[in-house]
Amino acid sequence: MPDGDGRPAGAAGPEVPVGEVARPRAGIRAILGAALTTVSVLLVWVALAAPDRPARLVAPAYLRLPLEGILLLAVLLLLPPRGRRAVAVMTGVVLAALVVVRLLDLGLYAVTGHPFDLVTDWGYVGSARGLLADAVGSGWSWAIAAGAVLLVVGLLVLFPLAVVRVARAVATRPEPWRVATAALVVAWLVAAVAGPTVGTGDPVAATSTAGLVVGHVEQVEADRADRAAFARQAAVDPYQATPGADLLTALRGKDVLLVFVESYGRVALDGPATVTTPVSAALTRAQAALSRGGWSSRSALLTSSTYGGLSWLAHSTLQSGLWVDDQQRYDDLVAGDRLTLSSAFRRAGWRTASVVPSDHGPWWVGSRFYRFDAMSDADDLGYTGPSFGYADVPDEFTLARLAQRELAPGHRPVMAEVDLVSSHGPWTPLPSLVPWAEATDSSVYAGMPAGQPSAAQIWPTPARVQASYGRSIAYSLDSLVAFVENAHDDNLVLVVLGDHQPASIVSGPHSDRDVPISIISHDPSVLDRIDGWGWQDGLRPTPEAPRWRMDQFRDRFLAAYR
């Protein structure tokens, strides 16, 4: 029977030529191929043009003409097929590595203001994960760390594939690529002669990737030379052989505390109002309270060896009298026997102690290098209350426990380094001051973090971060004053200072490295010994206050109180 169209059932319809189907499919493949090639070219371009500093991480930076990309196209055009593929794969691996280095540079610039050092800075990776855990929780920190590893693996796969794709396109249709390459060469040469720049101030005719490679290679060589120079500096110490009987004689019978207030930088004194308002109020309260109790103070500024983090570099710089501004110098320093302030006090007969509430577990540097007789970390202090971001232990609890353990009636004179860490980033949540009699009761801190914003809530808004930072510094200063008022120790001498400026989200992208320092004493003769320093009265140094490098403090202090 005929079918509905008049044809017998089962009869075939008109035959469709194969080309009618093949052409659309071929067109789709061509479009997809062109898209993949375009994406591959853009990936290579971004890898070569990407900036390595946060301030330059803006769209105009990618309008530059990277010379390295133009040379890559020329090489791919000249090479035979077999060599072309091998070069493409190797180039992709190199590009992936360069992207990783750029990401590391961006991260370290954002925190410390300097690029990643391929020799000395790998030790910071673990510290970064620990800080991340304090900010977002251990689970998320491990997830982010795993994501970072996957990102590196992905880049090592993606970029070789991208460059191979470009190489294949060059081999398939070389003529358009020759024209494009010639045009790019001319454009680059014109830009190099004319000197135009993009919005970041960088030249359009870019050689930034070559500069990045050369810079890091030169840094490796500079690290080798610096290590030798640092060893020579460390070997010269005017106090290394000084007998204990001749050290610190003007401080005999005093309890001397070296107190580092985490991230207490100059921005807390003269930064934006969101930062300075709570700090200024705390300093006013502190000055009034100390004056009522018969305490006096002198203040100045020190230039820290670090910025935004890596506090141990500043601590070792102040204690050793050597400029310790990277991990290699720190490792070399603590492996030696340089006289530190704490070991000088120990040699002179003081009991020496450290209180580092951010640490957990054994700290061989404290016993072998700093020569502390006693060391207290977060586990030793006995705090069982809630954690406050990075700070496991509130500053007031730390100081109250120090008073109980080291300043009890009849105690031997003590010198202690005390690290106050409630002002460590991410500056949320924050503890509140409690009555001094209850300060060592962990339960009084329960519930304080509740209702406070998380780091994820404040960090997208710099003004909120700055305000929280200012409140954290105010809390640390209030805690310190409560300690002085309640220790009932007129023989107390405090050296109070910041270790470094806070991260650039607070201190700004171009801030200096200055931190406040104050010496506080109930005995006027202690401050009389530093009259020649020209330090200013009170706790608030002005911009006109004397400013020393942090490594100059040790020798001047030992000379003043010898």
XYZ file of C-alpha atoms in Angstrom:
562
model
C 0.000 0.000 0.000
C 1.080 3.466 -0.734
C 2.153 5.580 2.228
C 0.683 8.961 3.055
C 2.840 10.745 0.495
C 1.819 8.369 -2.326
C 4.959 6.239 -2.086
C 4.815 2.529 -1.337
C 5.387 1.738 2.333
C 9.062 1.351 3.144
C 10.201 3.196 0.046
C 13.162 5.489 0.656
C 12.818 9.244 0.265
C 15.032 11.464 -1.803
C 18.720 10.871 -1.069
C 20.442 13.743 0.862
C 23.964 14.368 -0.389
C 26.615 13.576 2.198
C 28.176 17.019 1.815
C 24.996 18.689 3.064
C 25.576 17.096 6.499
C 29.336 17.208 6.451
C 29.563 20.919 5.724
C 27.638 22.068 8.846
C 29.625 19.666 10.994
C 32.873 20.876 9.496
C 31.768 24.464 10.104
C 31.034 23.764 13.748
C 34.420 22.103 14.146
C 36.098 25.098 12.536
C 34.319 27.515 14.848
C 35.223 25.444 17.919
C 38.807 25.120 16.714
C 39.104 28.868 16.195
C 37.627 29.490 19.641
C 40.079 27.088 21.277
C 42.977 28.704 19.458
C 41.796 32.161 20.525
C 41.486 31.051 24.160
C 44.951 29.471 23.977
C 46.466 32.683 22.605
C 44.765 34.693 25.359
C 46.080 32.309 28.041
C 49.625 32.706 26.777
C 49.152 36.475 26.539
C 47.833 36.740 30.092
C 50.679 34.577 31.406
C 53.234 36.883 29.769
C 51.563 40.231 30.481
C 50.232 39.592 33.999
C 51.658 41.937 36.670
C 53.343 40.633 39.812
C 52.202 43.391 42.190
C 48.671 43.869 43.531
C 48.589 47.593 42.730
C 49.147 46.802 39.039
C 46.546 44.059 38.870
C 44.159 46.052 36.682
C 42.777 45.588 33.165
C 45.101 48.113 31.409
C 48.103 45.989 32.396
C 47.004 43.396 29.833
C 47.093 45.920 26.982
C 50.863 45.667 26.824
C 52.719 43.869 24.026
C 54.884 41.150 25.609
C 58.045 40.716 23.552
C 58.363 37.138 24.758
C 55.049 36.216 23.123
C 56.093 37.727 19.812
C 59.373 35.805 19.929
C 57.470 32.619 20.727
C 55.353 33.029 17.568
C 58.494 33.630 15.503
C 60.159 30.499 16.867
C 57.064 28.366 16.222
C 56.974 29.610 12.622
C 60.619 28.722 12.029
C 60.759 25.296 13.666
C 60.098 21.974 11.894
C 57.010 19.992 13.042
C 58.773 17.655 15.473
C 60.804 20.388 17.109
C 57.784 22.688 17.165
C 55.744 20.352 19.352
C 58.601 19.689 21.786
C 59.294 23.397 22.161
C 55.581 24.067 22.632
C 55.334 21.557 25.494
C 58.443 22.885 27.236
C 57.291 26.466 26.786
C 53.921 25.589 28.305
C 55.595 24.120 31.393
C 57.762 27.218 31.758
C 54.719 29.481 31.424
C 52.886 27.502 34.099
C 55.871 27.859 36.435
C 56.020 31.599 35.741
C 52.330 31.981 36.546
C 52.881 30.195 39.876
C 55.821 32.495 40.656
C 53.711 35.528 39.782
C 50.935 34.320 42.088
C 53.452 33.844 44.905
C 54.828 37.323 44.254
C 51.331 38.809 44.348
C 50.521 37.067 47.625
C 53.720 38.079 49.390
C 53.594 41.641 48.056
C 50.073 41.976 49.450
C 51.260 40.973 52.938
C 54.921 41.928 53.279
C 55.583 44.381 50.452
C 58.294 42.331 48.732
C 58.294 39.569 46.097
C 58.631 35.882 46.815
C 62.227 34.764 47.283
C 62.707 31.351 45.672
C 65.524 30.515 48.095
C 64.381 31.812 51.468
C 60.602 32.129 51.475
C 59.303 28.569 51.171
C 59.124 28.313 54.941
C 56.336 30.898 54.947
C 53.938 28.537 53.176
C 53.218 26.598 56.371
C 52.761 29.815 58.331
C 50.320 31.071 55.707
C 48.212 27.933 56.023
C 48.209 28.286 59.805
C 47.077 31.903 59.546
C 44.401 30.863 57.071
C 43.184 28.215 59.513
C 42.818 30.856 62.213
C 40.897 33.095 59.844
C 38.489 30.645 58.177
C 38.837 27.417 60.159
C 41.070 24.374 59.787
C 38.754 22.529 57.395
C 38.492 25.413 54.975
C 42.228 26.085 55.200
C 43.002 22.523 54.135
C 40.421 22.786 51.370
C 42.061 25.983 50.117
C 45.500 24.370 50.353
C 44.243 21.395 48.346
C 42.735 23.802 45.831
C 46.104 25.532 45.495
C 47.802 22.222 44.758
C 45.141 21.356 42.182
C 45.587 24.800 40.634
C 49.316 24.208 40.174
C 48.688 20.787 38.629
C 46.004 22.272 36.400
C 48.338 25.021 35.196
C 51.031 22.438 34.393
C 48.498 20.651 32.197
C 46.645 23.639 30.760
C 49.538 25.746 29.529
C 51.367 23.007 27.571
C 48.035 22.183 25.899
C 47.479 25.863 25.109
C 50.908 26.366 23.550
C 50.615 23.105 21.580
C 47.260 24.369 20.267
C 48.875 27.614 19.109
C 51.751 25.685 17.528
C 49.290 23.493 15.622
C 47.433 26.564 14.339
C 50.714 28.118 13.219
C 51.651 24.921 11.360
C 48.231 24.588 9.717
C 47.976 28.128 8.364
C 51.411 29.738 8.626
C 50.796 32.700 6.303
C 48.303 34.630 8.505
C 50.536 33.999 11.509
C 53.560 35.376 9.639
C 51.622 38.532 8.875
C 50.404 38.818 12.481
C 53.894 38.246 13.857
C 55.416 40.851 11.529
C 52.733 43.346 12.544
C 53.370 42.689 16.224
C 57.123 43.146 15.753
C 56.558 46.515 14.085
C 54.064 47.558 16.770
C 56.438 46.553 19.555
C 59.377 48.453 17.997
C 57.272 51.580 17.509
C 56.045 51.368 21.109
C 59.588 50.813 22.372
C 60.783 53.969 20.577
C 57.743 56.143 21.320
C 57.510 54.979 24.926
C 53.727 54.960 25.527
C 52.486 53.473 28.779
C 49.308 51.837 29.988
C 47.254 52.993 32.975
C 49.622 51.358 35.465
C 52.570 53.387 34.160
C 54.179 50.312 32.609
C 55.452 50.565 29.008
C 53.327 49.130 26.203
C 56.472 47.490 24.795
C 56.798 44.971 27.607
C 59.615 42.642 28.601
C 58.197 41.952 32.050
C 58.504 38.167 31.861
C 62.177 38.343 30.998
C 62.555 40.873 33.781
C 60.768 38.547 36.190
C 63.085 35.663 35.344
C 66.207 37.807 35.497
C 65.073 39.345 38.771
C 64.564 36.005 40.464
C 67.839 34.593 39.109
C 69.664 37.669 40.369
C 67.900 37.271 43.712
C 69.251 33.729 44.046
C 72.780 35.009 43.463
C 72.175 37.938 45.814
C 70.998 35.506 48.504
C 74.309 33.658 48.290
C 76.291 36.875 48.628
C 74.021 38.158 51.405
C 74.457 34.974 53.404
C 78.225 35.416 53.411
C 77.932 39.128 54.286
C 75.517 38.391 57.109
C 77.867 35.786 58.559
C 80.639 38.388 58.631
C 78.362 40.892 60.389
C 77.240 38.352 62.965
C 80.840 37.481 63.782
C 81.510 41.047 64.970
C 79.817 41.664 68.319
C 81.173 44.258 70.769
C 79.244 42.642 73.640
C 79.867 38.961 72.940
C 82.686 38.619 75.496
C 81.385 41.141 78.070
C 81.196 39.536 81.541
C 77.790 39.374 83.175
C 78.979 41.629 85.991
C 79.482 44.429 83.455
C 76.134 44.061 81.721
C 72.956 45.986 82.540
C 74.241 47.245 85.889
C 71.843 50.238 85.865
C 68.860 47.878 85.852
C 69.865 45.660 88.770
C 66.856 44.662 90.821
C 64.401 45.650 88.077
C 61.897 43.403 86.332
C 62.327 44.138 82.651
C 59.640 43.182 80.158
C 60.150 43.335 76.429
C 56.568 43.525 75.160
C 55.801 43.147 71.451
C 52.330 44.330 70.483
C 51.483 42.426 67.320
C 51.012 44.616 64.203
C 51.284 47.839 66.237
C 52.535 50.042 63.420
C 52.816 53.743 62.866
C 49.496 53.656 60.999
C 47.838 53.221 64.411
C 49.065 56.716 65.314
C 48.665 58.703 62.105
C 46.609 56.551 59.750
C 42.965 56.973 58.746
C 40.474 57.959 61.426
C 38.890 54.505 61.313
C 42.183 53.203 62.725
C 43.390 56.026 64.933
C 40.192 56.924 66.766
C 40.112 53.890 69.113
C 43.918 53.825 69.417
C 44.102 57.518 70.317
C 41.446 57.038 72.992
C 43.356 54.044 74.418
C 46.638 55.990 74.508
C 44.920 58.878 76.272
C 43.503 56.496 78.879
C 46.879 54.812 79.255
C 48.774 58.053 79.699
C 46.336 59.272 82.344
C 46.375 55.983 84.267
C 50.168 55.697 84.246
C 50.633 59.287 85.323
C 48.236 58.798 88.251
C 50.316 55.813 89.352
C 53.606 57.700 89.186
C 54.822 56.099 85.948
C 56.723 57.949 83.238
C 57.444 57.040 79.627
C 59.551 58.047 76.657
C 58.751 57.122 73.048
C 60.212 57.100 69.553
C 59.931 55.182 66.285
C 61.799 52.129 65.043
C 61.994 50.938 61.444
C 61.120 47.259 61.457
C 62.921 44.668 59.373
C 59.599 43.252 58.210
C 56.176 44.429 57.120
C 52.704 42.958 57.359
C 53.794 39.740 59.066
C 56.761 37.427 59.791
C 56.992 38.776 63.327
C 59.899 36.531 64.299
C 62.153 38.512 61.955
C 61.471 41.698 63.924
C 61.866 39.970 67.293
C 65.264 38.564 66.327
C 66.361 41.893 64.820
C 65.643 43.799 68.034
C 67.124 41.125 70.278
C 70.303 40.459 68.268
C 71.252 43.876 66.925
C 71.421 42.431 63.396
C 69.144 43.249 60.466
C 67.102 40.064 59.983
C 64.784 40.664 57.053
C 64.346 37.214 55.536
C 64.080 33.587 56.574
C 67.600 32.673 55.492
C 69.118 35.314 57.758
C 66.882 34.170 60.600
C 67.871 30.522 60.168
C 71.562 31.421 60.077
C 71.236 33.712 63.099
C 69.496 31.233 65.389
C 71.977 28.516 64.435
C 74.744 30.644 65.977
C 75.465 32.049 69.424
C 74.940 35.795 68.969
C 74.332 37.632 72.252
C 70.678 38.643 72.465
C 69.039 40.964 74.951
C 67.514 37.996 76.759
C 70.803 36.085 76.913
C 72.563 39.264 78.114
C 70.074 39.560 80.991
C 70.555 35.884 81.780
C 74.328 36.303 81.810
C 73.876 39.256 84.162
C 71.868 37.184 86.648
C 68.213 37.678 85.705
C 65.735 34.860 85.368
C 64.645 34.963 81.734
C 61.274 33.898 80.380
C 59.238 34.012 77.204
C 55.474 34.176 76.915
C 54.347 33.402 73.372
C 50.619 32.597 73.388
C 50.515 32.022 69.631
C 52.865 29.013 69.817
C 52.156 25.365 70.506
C 54.743 22.723 71.312
C 58.522 22.777 71.762
C 60.484 25.859 70.656
C 64.164 25.024 70.504
C 65.093 28.540 69.359
C 63.819 29.922 72.659
C 65.976 27.671 74.806
C 69.108 27.303 72.681
C 69.394 30.702 71.010
C 67.496 33.190 73.202
C 68.498 31.276 76.358
C 65.166 31.601 78.128
C 65.020 29.801 81.473
C 61.270 29.323 81.177
C 58.974 29.357 78.159
C 55.185 29.540 78.115
C 53.099 28.933 75.012
C 49.349 28.621 74.506
C 49.308 25.144 76.023
C 51.297 26.184 79.113
C 49.152 29.211 79.949
C 46.137 27.069 80.750
C 43.589 29.050 78.793
C 40.458 27.027 77.949
C 38.128 29.752 76.697
C 37.096 30.529 73.123
C 39.628 31.335 70.421
C 39.711 34.830 68.950
C 40.780 34.347 65.352
C 44.543 33.911 65.255
C 44.825 34.684 68.955
C 44.099 31.597 71.022
C 44.674 33.527 74.254
C 43.388 37.057 75.051
C 46.139 39.512 75.936
C 44.689 40.317 79.333
C 44.734 36.623 80.272
C 48.352 36.356 79.063
C 49.489 39.310 81.155
C 47.561 38.229 84.248
C 49.119 34.769 84.047
C 52.555 36.368 83.656
C 51.961 38.403 86.832
C 50.950 35.263 88.733
C 53.913 33.175 87.620
C 56.808 35.596 87.369
C 56.009 38.597 89.581
C 54.772 36.975 92.771
C 56.087 38.500 96.044
C 59.714 37.588 96.744
C 60.455 36.614 93.126
C 63.906 36.789 91.577
C 64.309 39.703 89.120
C 62.978 38.595 85.770
C 63.475 39.611 82.186
C 60.723 38.368 79.886
C 59.787 38.707 76.262
C 55.988 38.869 76.059
C 54.116 38.683 72.761
C 50.647 40.203 72.772
C 48.750 38.658 69.872
C 45.140 39.805 70.174
C 46.024 42.461 67.590
C 47.120 39.855 65.038
C 45.104 39.638 61.822
C 42.369 38.948 60.903
C 41.382 41.271 63.825
C 38.076 39.596 64.441
C 36.543 38.437 66.700
C 38.052 40.453 69.568
C 38.023 39.954 73.343
C 36.855 42.621 75.765
C 38.554 43.840 78.927
C 37.356 42.068 82.083
C 37.906 42.866 85.796
C 41.539 42.097 86.602
C 40.644 39.713 89.409
C 38.814 37.561 86.846
C 41.338 37.855 84.026
C 42.769 34.337 84.486
C 39.328 32.725 84.603
C 38.829 31.327 81.101
C 35.089 31.167 81.543
C 34.684 34.964 81.613
C 35.656 35.067 77.939
C 32.941 32.621 76.927
C 30.427 34.083 74.550
C 32.581 37.066 73.551
C 33.075 35.921 69.944
C 29.337 35.415 69.486
C 27.709 38.080 67.375
C 30.988 39.510 66.127
C 31.615 39.502 62.358
C 33.819 36.833 60.843
C 36.909 37.570 58.774
C 34.952 36.661 55.635
C 32.419 39.350 56.511
C 34.814 42.247 57.152
C 37.709 41.654 54.741
C 35.879 42.636 51.553
C 35.552 46.143 53.053
C 38.892 47.827 53.947
C 37.229 50.373 56.242
C 35.760 47.574 58.364
C 39.130 45.832 58.558
C 40.808 49.088 59.576
C 38.244 49.769 62.289
C 38.621 46.259 63.686
C 42.404 46.581 63.618
C 42.206 49.855 65.552
C 39.978 48.272 68.196
C 42.398 45.351 68.552
C 45.352 47.661 69.230
C 43.234 49.581 71.746
C 42.401 46.330 73.539
C 46.075 45.332 73.734
C 47.048 48.735 75.140
C 44.196 48.662 77.675
C 45.288 45.177 78.759
C 48.848 46.358 79.224
C 47.784 49.279 81.408
C 45.580 46.992 83.504
C 48.624 44.771 84.007
C 50.864 47.664 85.120
C 48.220 48.974 87.502
C 47.612 45.583 89.096
C 51.106 44.076 89.140
C 52.015 46.356 92.091
C 55.650 46.227 91.037
C 57.392 49.598 91.201
C 60.569 47.902 89.993
C 58.921 47.133 86.667
C 60.503 48.468 83.458
C 58.669 47.897 80.201
C 59.946 48.205 76.658
C 56.754 48.216 74.594
C 56.837 48.255 70.814
C 55.174 47.039 67.665
C 56.812 44.331 65.626
C 55.697 45.593 62.206
C 53.070 47.552 60.345
C 49.810 45.698 59.626
C 49.013 44.347 56.165
C 48.516 46.833 53.352
C 44.716 46.651 53.591
C 45.197 48.679 56.798
C 48.498 50.505 56.390
C 48.180 51.236 52.660
C 50.193 50.031 49.660
C 53.068 52.497 50.087
C 53.443 52.765 53.861
C 56.754 52.793 55.665
C 57.931 50.141 58.144
C 57.927 52.300 61.256
C 56.550 51.117 64.589
C 56.147 52.936 67.925
C 58.399 52.080 70.857
C 58.078 53.260 74.469
C 60.052 52.685 77.654
C 57.901 52.870 80.793
C 59.271 53.035 84.311
C 58.256 54.022 87.825
C 61.851 54.913 88.660
C 62.861 58.277 87.084
C 66.519 57.244 87.013
C 65.728 54.590 84.415
C 64.535 57.203 81.949
C 67.312 59.608 82.939
C 69.752 57.104 81.447
C 68.281 57.686 77.973
C 68.101 61.490 78.056
C 70.684 61.581 75.295
C 68.431 59.618 72.969
C 66.082 62.553 72.466
C 62.977 60.407 72.814
C 59.678 62.193 73.411
C 57.747 62.183 76.685
C 54.635 60.029 76.789
C 53.365 57.033 74.855
C 52.563 58.688 71.547
C 55.596 59.481 69.358
C 54.946 62.161 66.758
C 56.296 62.050 63.189
C 59.164 64.256 64.406
C 60.282 61.687 67.024
C 63.707 60.071 66.621
C 63.627 57.111 64.259
C 66.153 54.285 64.431
C 66.517 51.063 62.561
C 65.334 48.241 64.771
C 68.748 46.547 64.754
C 70.297 49.624 66.411
C 68.304 49.221 69.603
C 70.250 46.376 71.237
C 73.630 48.100 71.359
C 72.179 51.457 72.424
C 70.147 49.819 75.168
C 73.112 47.822 76.475
C 75.298 50.942 76.376
C 72.717 53.095 78.198
C 72.227 50.639 81.046
C 75.719 49.185 81.320
